[in-house]
């Protein structure tokens, strides 16, 4: 699945690419700044399709990546609901995360995402086991969300919006969008959309966490719903909002002697 895009860019031309649509020009060597933007987007896990659109599903980790992010929390919720045994439930969640690491080893895929998941689940399990509170399994995620919000808001005020750094690579803009105040503004708005998604998570989940055991089931459920699915929706909307306006065709010039006389 890719982000719906009625006006896909194909590299150097098109509505999603700066410049004059439909006007061929000489191929240009990618600038070092464009390479830097591409490297940043790659490290952030953002991917593009062959026709120049953002591949939202793949950027979210694909089906396997989404499963890796959902399964440990789901296993923990089911195990704790059935057994009410915190330690057993935490071990089950860690085992679920470890299974995906083994799967990636068998598939000979990069282990970065799976190992990060194991570490994250391990920290959550350690905290919950230390405090004896099942709801603390979800506490580290709040700090992660808050950290992302802070970084993105800072990027907006510094006029280096994160959406621009990511989508600029997909659209072959590199960092040239920073020369256009209108594009900077658009990418600031796009970044605010992603910030809103992260803030919505906190607004919904923190009150459930503060309810203690009574809010655990709802907290775990909203964590699943507001995880990858909400992220995909937020990135898609930010992508659409930040599209460059289609270039307007140049008006046809009139002959100096005026319109041709009718026969």
PDB file of C-alpha atoms in Angstrom:
ATOM      1  CA  UNK A   1       0.000   0.000   0.000  1.00  0.00           C
ATOM      2  CA  UNK A   2       1.261   3.429  -0.868  1.00  0.00           C
ATOM      3  CA  UNK A   3       0.026   6.861   0.004  1.00  0.00           C
ATOM      4  CA  UNK A   4      -2.695   7.824  -2.483  1.00  0.00           C
ATOM      5  CA  UNK A   5      -1.310  10.511  -4.754  1.00  0.00           C
ATOM      6  CA  UNK A   6      -3.219  11.731  -7.802  1.00  0.00           C
ATOM      7  CA  UNK A   7      -0.219  13.668  -9.129  1.00  0.00           C
ATOM      8  CA  UNK A   8       2.825  11.391  -8.733  1.00  0.00           C
ATOM      9  CA  UNK A   9       6.236  12.808  -9.475  1.00  0.00           C
ATOM     10  CA  UNK A  10       8.613  10.893 -11.629  1.00  0.00           C
ATOM     11  CA  UNK A  11      11.921  12.485 -10.785  1.00  0.00           C
ATOM     12  CA  UNK A  12      12.790  15.788 -12.385  1.00  0.00           C
ATOM     13  CA  UNK A  13       9.271  16.786 -13.532  1.00  0.00           C
ATOM     14  CA  UNK A  14       5.692  16.699 -12.263  1.00  0.00           C
ATOM     15  CA  UNK A  15       3.490  18.535  -9.784  1.00  0.00           C
ATOM     16  CA  UNK A  16       5.322  17.085  -6.807  1.00  0.00           C
ATOM     17  CA  UNK A  17       8.682  18.330  -8.004  1.00  0.00           C
ATOM     18  CA  UNK A  18       9.850  21.947  -8.019  1.00  0.00           C
ATOM     19  CA  UNK A  19      10.298  23.508 -11.428  1.00  0.00           C
ATOM     20  CA  UNK A  20       8.239  23.952 -14.547  1.00  0.00           C
ATOM     21  CA  UNK A  21       6.079  20.937 -15.301  1.00  0.00           C
ATOM     22  CA  UNK A  22       6.455  19.454 -18.728  1.00  0.00           C
ATOM     23  CA  UNK A  23       9.626  21.378 -19.576  1.00  0.00           C
ATOM     24  CA  UNK A  24      12.494  18.997 -20.297  1.00  0.00           C
ATOM     25  CA  UNK A  25      15.906  20.016 -19.165  1.00  0.00           C
ATOM     26  CA  UNK A  26      19.390  18.616 -18.841  1.00  0.00           C
ATOM     27  CA  UNK A  27      20.015  15.997 -16.184  1.00  0.00           C
ATOM     28  CA  UNK A  28      21.533  17.466 -13.058  1.00  0.00           C
ATOM     29  CA  UNK A  29      24.015  15.867 -10.739  1.00  0.00           C
ATOM     30  CA  UNK A  30      22.580  15.366  -7.231  1.00  0.00           C
ATOM     31  CA  UNK A  31      23.953  17.977  -4.853  1.00  0.00           C
ATOM     32  CA  UNK A  32      25.746  17.016  -1.629  1.00  0.00           C
ATOM     33  CA  UNK A  33      22.828  18.551   0.303  1.00  0.00           C
ATOM     34  CA  UNK A  34      20.360  16.352  -1.589  1.00  0.00           C
ATOM     35  CA  UNK A  35      22.504  13.358  -0.703  1.00  0.00           C
ATOM     36  CA  UNK A  36      22.433  14.433   2.929  1.00  0.00           C
ATOM     37  CA  UNK A  37      18.639  14.640   2.829  1.00  0.00           C
ATOM     38  CA  UNK A  38      18.438  11.190   1.251  1.00  0.00           C
ATOM     39  CA  UNK A  39      20.692   9.770   3.954  1.00  0.00           C
ATOM     40  CA  UNK A  40      18.564  11.344   6.685  1.00  0.00           C
ATOM     41  CA  UNK A  41      15.358   9.949   5.164  1.00  0.00           C
ATOM     42  CA  UNK A  42      16.899   6.493   4.850  1.00  0.00           C
ATOM     43  CA  UNK A  43      17.967   6.496   8.496  1.00  0.00           C
ATOM     44  CA  UNK A  44      14.466   7.588   9.464  1.00  0.00           C
ATOM     45  CA  UNK A  45      13.089   4.553   7.634  1.00  0.00           C
ATOM     46  CA  UNK A  46      11.263   6.526   4.950  1.00  0.00           C
ATOM     47  CA  UNK A  47      10.900   4.800   1.598  1.00  0.00           C
ATOM     48  CA  UNK A  48       9.707   5.851  -1.835  1.00  0.00           C
ATOM     49  CA  UNK A  49       7.992   4.003  -4.657  1.00  0.00           C
ATOM     50  CA  UNK A  50       9.383   3.741  -8.167  1.00  0.00           C
ATOM     51  CA  UNK A  51       7.132   6.594  -9.331  1.00  0.00           C
ATOM     52  CA  UNK A  52       8.203   9.070  -6.674  1.00  0.00           C
ATOM     53  CA  UNK A  53       5.537   8.657  -4.006  1.00  0.00           C
ATOM     54  CA  UNK A  54       6.015   7.958  -0.323  1.00  0.00           C
ATOM     55  CA  UNK A  55       5.562   4.269   0.465  1.00  0.00           C
ATOM     56  CA  UNK A  56       3.738   4.687   3.766  1.00  0.00           C
ATOM     57  CA  UNK A  57       3.309   1.000   4.567  1.00  0.00           C
ATOM     58  CA  UNK A  58       6.961   0.200   3.933  1.00  0.00           C
ATOM     59  CA  UNK A  59       7.997   3.309   5.884  1.00  0.00           C
ATOM     60  CA  UNK A  60       6.029   1.940   8.829  1.00  0.00           C
ATOM     61  CA  UNK A  61       8.075  -1.257   8.588  1.00  0.00           C
ATOM     62  CA  UNK A  62       5.840  -3.232   6.262  1.00  0.00           C
ATOM     63  CA  UNK A  63       3.469  -5.939   7.459  1.00  0.00           C
ATOM     64  CA  UNK A  64       6.253  -7.686   9.354  1.00  0.00           C
ATOM     65  CA  UNK A  65       7.480  -4.474  10.962  1.00  0.00           C
ATOM     66  CA  UNK A  66       3.976  -3.532  12.078  1.00  0.00           C
ATOM     67  CA  UNK A  67       3.516  -7.020  13.522  1.00  0.00           C
ATOM     68  CA  UNK A  68       6.810  -6.655  15.384  1.00  0.00           C
ATOM     69  CA  UNK A  69       5.591  -3.430  16.987  1.00  0.00           C
ATOM     70  CA  UNK A  70       2.137  -4.764  17.869  1.00  0.00           C
ATOM     71  CA  UNK A  71       2.725  -8.375  18.939  1.00  0.00           C
ATOM     72  CA  UNK A  72       4.651  -7.888  22.239  1.00  0.00           C
ATOM     73  CA  UNK A  73       2.065  -5.486  23.639  1.00  0.00           C
ATOM     74  CA  UNK A  74      -0.805  -7.677  22.475  1.00  0.00           C
ATOM     75  CA  UNK A  75       0.772 -10.800  23.971  1.00  0.00           C
ATOM     76  CA  UNK A  76       1.352  -8.973  27.246  1.00  0.00           C
ATOM     77  CA  UNK A  77      -2.272  -7.808  27.398  1.00  0.00           C
ATOM     78  CA  UNK A  78      -3.729 -11.238  26.630  1.00  0.00           C
ATOM     79  CA  UNK A  79      -1.380 -13.066  29.005  1.00  0.00           C
ATOM     80  CA  UNK A  80      -1.981 -10.665  31.886  1.00  0.00           C
ATOM     81  CA  UNK A  81      -5.750 -10.627  31.324  1.00  0.00           C
ATOM     82  CA  UNK A  82      -5.884 -14.432  31.427  1.00  0.00           C
ATOM     83  CA  UNK A  83      -3.341 -15.195  34.171  1.00  0.00           C
ATOM     84  CA  UNK A  84      -3.071 -11.936  36.175  1.00  0.00           C
ATOM     85  CA  UNK A  85       0.588 -12.939  36.581  1.00  0.00           C
ATOM     86  CA  UNK A  86       2.826  -9.967  35.840  1.00  0.00           C
ATOM     87  CA  UNK A  87       6.137 -11.833  35.556  1.00  0.00           C
ATOM     88  CA  UNK A  88       4.698 -14.501  33.276  1.00  0.00           C
ATOM     89  CA  UNK A  89       3.102 -11.869  31.054  1.00  0.00           C
ATOM     90  CA  UNK A  90       6.350  -9.897  30.792  1.00  0.00           C
ATOM     91  CA  UNK A  91       8.297 -13.030  29.838  1.00  0.00           C
ATOM     92  CA  UNK A  92       5.693 -13.801  27.172  1.00  0.00           C
ATOM     93  CA  UNK A  93       6.040 -10.298  25.728  1.00  0.00           C
ATOM     94  CA  UNK A  94       9.837 -10.592  25.630  1.00  0.00           C
ATOM     95  CA  UNK A  95       9.540 -14.000  23.977  1.00  0.00           C
ATOM     96  CA  UNK A  96       7.259 -12.554  21.304  1.00  0.00           C
ATOM     97  CA  UNK A  97       9.809  -9.829  20.555  1.00  0.00           C
ATOM     98  CA  UNK A  98      12.629 -12.383  20.464  1.00  0.00           C
ATOM     99  CA  UNK A  99      10.729 -14.562  17.980  1.00  0.00           C
ATOM    100  CA  UNK A 100      10.790 -11.782  15.406  1.00  0.00           C
ATOM    101  CA  UNK A 101      14.541 -11.434  15.821  1.00  0.00           C
ATOM    102  CA  UNK A 102      14.949 -15.137  15.065  1.00  0.00           C
ATOM    103  CA  UNK A 103      12.632 -14.798  12.055  1.00  0.00           C
ATOM    104  CA  UNK A 104      14.778 -11.973  10.689  1.00  0.00           C
ATOM    105  CA  UNK A 105      17.884 -14.064  11.212  1.00  0.00           C
ATOM    106  CA  UNK A 106      16.342 -16.900   9.217  1.00  0.00           C
ATOM    107  CA  UNK A 107      15.239 -14.454   6.514  1.00  0.00           C
ATOM    108  CA  UNK A 108      18.677 -12.815   6.527  1.00  0.00           C
ATOM    109  CA  UNK A 109      17.072  -9.400   6.919  1.00  0.00           C
ATOM    110  CA  UNK A 110      18.587  -6.460   8.856  1.00  0.00           C
ATOM    111  CA  UNK A 111      18.102  -6.925  12.594  1.00  0.00           C
ATOM    112  CA  UNK A 112      18.012  -3.241  13.524  1.00  0.00           C
ATOM    113  CA  UNK A 113      14.248  -2.927  13.900  1.00  0.00           C
ATOM    114  CA  UNK A 114      13.791  -6.276  15.631  1.00  0.00           C
ATOM    115  CA  UNK A 115      16.654  -5.665  18.068  1.00  0.00           C
ATOM    116  CA  UNK A 116      15.341  -2.193  18.830  1.00  0.00           C
ATOM    117  CA  UNK A 117      11.995  -3.812  19.584  1.00  0.00           C
ATOM    118  CA  UNK A 118      13.584  -6.332  21.931  1.00  0.00           C
ATOM    119  CA  UNK A 119      15.465  -3.581  23.757  1.00  0.00           C
ATOM    120  CA  UNK A 120      12.310  -1.473  24.035  1.00  0.00           C
ATOM    121  CA  UNK A 121      10.244  -4.379  25.346  1.00  0.00           C
ATOM    122  CA  UNK A 122      13.065  -5.295  27.702  1.00  0.00           C
ATOM    123  CA  UNK A 123      13.136  -1.796  29.224  1.00  0.00           C
ATOM    124  CA  UNK A 124       9.353  -1.799  29.564  1.00  0.00           C
ATOM    125  CA  UNK A 125       9.361  -5.243  31.164  1.00  0.00           C
ATOM    126  CA  UNK A 126      12.140  -4.288  33.580  1.00  0.00           C
ATOM    127  CA  UNK A 127      10.284  -1.161  34.673  1.00  0.00           C
ATOM    128  CA  UNK A 128       6.971  -2.971  35.170  1.00  0.00           C
ATOM    129  CA  UNK A 129       8.666  -5.788  37.055  1.00  0.00           C
ATOM    130  CA  UNK A 130      10.553  -3.305  39.266  1.00  0.00           C
ATOM    131  CA  UNK A 131       7.464  -1.308  40.217  1.00  0.00           C
ATOM    132  CA  UNK A 132       5.096  -4.259  40.243  1.00  0.00           C
ATOM    133  CA  UNK A 133       2.594  -2.241  38.190  1.00  0.00           C
ATOM    134  CA  UNK A 134       1.422  -3.769  34.928  1.00  0.00           C
ATOM    135  CA  UNK A 135       0.550  -0.366  33.486  1.00  0.00           C
ATOM    136  CA  UNK A 136       4.217   0.678  33.760  1.00  0.00           C
ATOM    137  CA  UNK A 137       4.893  -1.646  30.831  1.00  0.00           C
ATOM    138  CA  UNK A 138       3.620   1.210  28.663  1.00  0.00           C
ATOM    139  CA  UNK A 139       5.312   4.070  30.496  1.00  0.00           C
ATOM    140  CA  UNK A 140       8.552   4.310  28.412  1.00  0.00           C
ATOM    141  CA  UNK A 141       6.463   4.916  25.311  1.00  0.00           C
ATOM    142  CA  UNK A 142       5.196   8.171  26.781  1.00  0.00           C
ATOM    143  CA  UNK A 143       8.722   9.516  27.150  1.00  0.00           C
ATOM    144  CA  UNK A 144       9.590   8.406  23.618  1.00  0.00           C
ATOM    145  CA  UNK A 145       6.549  10.238  22.241  1.00  0.00           C
ATOM    146  CA  UNK A 146       7.355  13.341  24.263  1.00  0.00           C
ATOM    147  CA  UNK A 147      10.932  13.307  22.970  1.00  0.00           C
ATOM    148  CA  UNK A 148       9.753  13.144  19.356  1.00  0.00           C
ATOM    149  CA  UNK A 149       7.297  15.974  19.949  1.00  0.00           C
ATOM    150  CA  UNK A 150      10.008  18.171  21.444  1.00  0.00           C
ATOM    151  CA  UNK A 151      12.420  17.470  18.583  1.00  0.00           C
ATOM    152  CA  UNK A 152       9.807  18.148  15.905  1.00  0.00           C
ATOM    153  CA  UNK A 153       8.537  21.353  17.491  1.00  0.00           C
ATOM    154  CA  UNK A 154      12.131  22.551  17.765  1.00  0.00           C
ATOM    155  CA  UNK A 155      12.711  21.743  14.083  1.00  0.00           C
ATOM    156  CA  UNK A 156       9.653  23.840  13.185  1.00  0.00           C
ATOM    157  CA  UNK A 157      10.861  26.922  15.055  1.00  0.00           C
ATOM    158  CA  UNK A 158      14.366  26.530  13.632  1.00  0.00           C
ATOM    159  CA  UNK A 159      12.816  26.371  10.126  1.00  0.00           C
ATOM    160  CA  UNK A 160      14.238  22.904   9.550  1.00  0.00           C
ATOM    161  CA  UNK A 161      10.893  21.033   9.791  1.00  0.00           C
ATOM    162  CA  UNK A 162      11.266  17.282   9.938  1.00  0.00           C
ATOM    163  CA  UNK A 163       8.603  16.781   7.252  1.00  0.00           C
ATOM    164  CA  UNK A 164      10.776  18.754   4.844  1.00  0.00           C
ATOM    165  CA  UNK A 165      13.853  16.672   5.579  1.00  0.00           C
ATOM    166  CA  UNK A 166      11.891  13.480   4.949  1.00  0.00           C
ATOM    167  CA  UNK A 167       9.571  14.397   2.090  1.00  0.00           C
ATOM    168  CA  UNK A 168      12.179  16.570   0.386  1.00  0.00           C
ATOM    169  CA  UNK A 169      14.108  13.387  -0.373  1.00  0.00           C
ATOM    170  CA  UNK A 170      11.044  11.615  -1.764  1.00  0.00           C
ATOM    171  CA  UNK A 171      10.224  14.572  -4.027  1.00  0.00           C
ATOM    172  CA  UNK A 172      13.799  15.053  -5.226  1.00  0.00           C
ATOM    173  CA  UNK A 173      13.863  18.496  -3.633  1.00  0.00           C
ATOM    174  CA  UNK A 174      16.879  17.708  -1.489  1.00  0.00           C
ATOM    175  CA  UNK A 175      17.145  20.777   0.698  1.00  0.00           C
ATOM    176  CA  UNK A 176      16.243  23.257  -2.048  1.00  0.00           C
ATOM    177  CA  UNK A 177      12.817  23.691  -0.471  1.00  0.00           C
ATOM    178  CA  UNK A 178      14.477  25.798   2.242  1.00  0.00           C
ATOM    179  CA  UNK A 179      15.047  28.547  -0.341  1.00  0.00           C
ATOM    180  CA  UNK A 180      11.292  28.944  -0.838  1.00  0.00           C
ATOM    181  CA  UNK A 181       9.405  30.434   2.151  1.00  0.00           C
ATOM    182  CA  UNK A 182       6.156  28.912   0.895  1.00  0.00           C
ATOM    183  CA  UNK A 183       7.665  25.410   0.899  1.00  0.00           C
ATOM    184  CA  UNK A 184       9.171  25.936   4.349  1.00  0.00           C
ATOM    185  CA  UNK A 185       5.721  26.975   5.578  1.00  0.00           C
ATOM    186  CA  UNK A 186       4.099  23.928   3.996  1.00  0.00           C
ATOM    187  CA  UNK A 187       6.590  21.571   5.600  1.00  0.00           C
ATOM    188  CA  UNK A 188       6.111  23.286   8.946  1.00  0.00           C
ATOM    189  CA  UNK A 189       2.397  22.580   8.672  1.00  0.00           C
ATOM    190  CA  UNK A 190       3.152  18.963   7.715  1.00  0.00           C
ATOM    191  CA  UNK A 191       5.374  18.586  10.748  1.00  0.00           C
ATOM    192  CA  UNK A 192       2.651  20.048  12.971  1.00  0.00           C
ATOM    193  CA  UNK A 193       0.333  17.314  11.685  1.00  0.00           C
ATOM    194  CA  UNK A 194       2.777  14.612  12.792  1.00  0.00           C
ATOM    195  CA  UNK A 195       3.197  16.407  16.125  1.00  0.00           C
ATOM    196  CA  UNK A 196      -0.590  16.390  16.510  1.00  0.00           C
ATOM    197  CA  UNK A 197      -0.635  12.619  16.015  1.00  0.00           C
ATOM    198  CA  UNK A 198       1.963  12.114  18.734  1.00  0.00           C
ATOM    199  CA  UNK A 199       0.247  14.579  21.062  1.00  0.00           C
ATOM    200  CA  UNK A 200      -3.090  12.824  20.535  1.00  0.00           C
ATOM    201  CA  UNK A 201      -1.508   9.587  21.717  1.00  0.00           C
ATOM    202  CA  UNK A 202      -0.434  11.223  24.952  1.00  0.00           C
ATOM    203  CA  UNK A 203      -3.758  13.013  25.431  1.00  0.00           C
ATOM    204  CA  UNK A 204      -5.661   9.737  25.193  1.00  0.00           C
ATOM    205  CA  UNK A 205      -3.259   7.313  26.839  1.00  0.00           C
ATOM    206  CA  UNK A 206      -1.831   9.227  29.807  1.00  0.00           C
ATOM    207  CA  UNK A 207      -5.233   9.558  31.543  1.00  0.00           C
ATOM    208  CA  UNK A 208      -5.776   5.807  31.045  1.00  0.00           C
ATOM    209  CA  UNK A 209      -2.356   5.126  32.558  1.00  0.00           C
ATOM    210  CA  UNK A 210      -3.203   7.292  35.569  1.00  0.00           C
ATOM    211  CA  UNK A 211      -6.290   5.150  36.170  1.00  0.00           C
ATOM    212  CA  UNK A 212      -3.977   2.305  37.193  1.00  0.00           C
ATOM    213  CA  UNK A 213      -5.177  -1.304  36.790  1.00  0.00           C
ATOM    214  CA  UNK A 214      -8.694  -0.126  35.901  1.00  0.00           C
ATOM    215  CA  UNK A 215      -7.425   1.561  32.748  1.00  0.00           C
ATOM    216  CA  UNK A 216      -4.941  -1.134  31.706  1.00  0.00           C
ATOM    217  CA  UNK A 217      -7.115  -2.892  29.112  1.00  0.00           C
ATOM    218  CA  UNK A 218      -8.153   0.400  27.497  1.00  0.00           C
ATOM    219  CA  UNK A 219      -4.562   1.664  27.587  1.00  0.00           C
ATOM    220  CA  UNK A 220      -3.233  -1.459  25.887  1.00  0.00           C
ATOM    221  CA  UNK A 221      -5.985  -1.353  23.272  1.00  0.00           C
ATOM    222  CA  UNK A 222      -5.422   2.304  22.405  1.00  0.00           C
ATOM    223  CA  UNK A 223      -1.678   1.663  22.200  1.00  0.00           C
ATOM    224  CA  UNK A 224      -2.361  -0.885  19.462  1.00  0.00           C
ATOM    225  CA  UNK A 225      -4.840   1.293  17.566  1.00  0.00           C
ATOM    226  CA  UNK A 226      -2.857   4.504  17.899  1.00  0.00           C
ATOM    227  CA  UNK A 227       0.445   2.898  16.983  1.00  0.00           C
ATOM    228  CA  UNK A 228       1.249   2.039  13.358  1.00  0.00           C
ATOM    229  CA  UNK A 229      -2.278   2.668  11.963  1.00  0.00           C
ATOM    230  CA  UNK A 230      -2.385   6.233  13.296  1.00  0.00           C
ATOM    231  CA  UNK A 231       1.212   6.842  12.206  1.00  0.00           C
ATOM    232  CA  UNK A 232       0.379   5.767   8.648  1.00  0.00           C
ATOM    233  CA  UNK A 233      -2.639   8.064   8.571  1.00  0.00           C
ATOM    234  CA  UNK A 234      -0.622  11.009   9.920  1.00  0.00           C
ATOM    235  CA  UNK A 235       2.199  10.580   7.390  1.00  0.00           C
ATOM    236  CA  UNK A 236      -0.291  10.265   4.537  1.00  0.00           C
ATOM    237  CA  UNK A 237      -2.111  13.472   5.510  1.00  0.00           C
ATOM    238  CA  UNK A 238       1.187  15.331   5.992  1.00  0.00           C
ATOM    239  CA  UNK A 239       2.301  14.144   2.545  1.00  0.00           C
ATOM    240  CA  UNK A 240      -0.864  15.418   0.878  1.00  0.00           C
ATOM    241  CA  UNK A 241      -0.805  18.752   2.701  1.00  0.00           C
ATOM    242  CA  UNK A 242       2.801  19.463   1.705  1.00  0.00           C
ATOM    243  CA  UNK A 243       2.415  18.793  -2.024  1.00  0.00           C
ATOM    244  CA  UNK A 244       3.783  21.611  -4.189  1.00  0.00           C
ATOM    245  CA  UNK A 245       1.171  23.462  -6.212  1.00  0.00           C
ATOM    246  CA  UNK A 246       1.141  22.376  -9.878  1.00  0.00           C
ATOM    247  CA  UNK A 247       3.149  24.749 -12.054  1.00  0.00           C
ATOM    248  CA  UNK A 248       0.922  27.085 -14.057  1.00  0.00           C
ATOM    249  CA  UNK A 249       1.493  27.041 -17.849  1.00  0.00           C
ATOM    250  CA  UNK A 250       2.947  30.237 -19.260  1.00  0.00           C
ATOM    251  CA  UNK A 251       0.312  32.416 -20.985  1.00  0.00           C
ATOM    252  CA  UNK A 252       0.515  32.430 -24.756  1.00  0.00           C
ATOM    253  CA  UNK A 253       1.943  35.679 -26.110  1.00  0.00           C
ATOM    254  CA  UNK A 254      -0.174  37.683 -28.542  1.00  0.00           C
ATOM    255  CA  UNK A 255       1.286  38.845 -31.872  1.00  0.00           C
ATOM    256  CA  UNK A 256       2.471  42.437 -31.846  1.00  0.00           C
ATOM    257  CA  UNK A 257      -0.114  43.440 -34.495  1.00  0.00           C
ATOM    258  CA  UNK A 258      -2.959  41.975 -32.442  1.00  0.00           C
ATOM    259  CA  UNK A 259      -5.210  39.035 -33.254  1.00  0.00           C
ATOM    260  CA  UNK A 260      -5.460  37.949 -36.830  1.00  0.00           C
ATOM    261  CA  UNK A 261      -8.346  39.564 -38.692  1.00  0.00           C
ATOM    262  CA  UNK A 262     -11.268  37.345 -39.477  1.00  0.00           C
ATOM    263  CA  UNK A 263     -11.756  36.462 -43.086  1.00  0.00           C
TER     264      UNK A 263
END
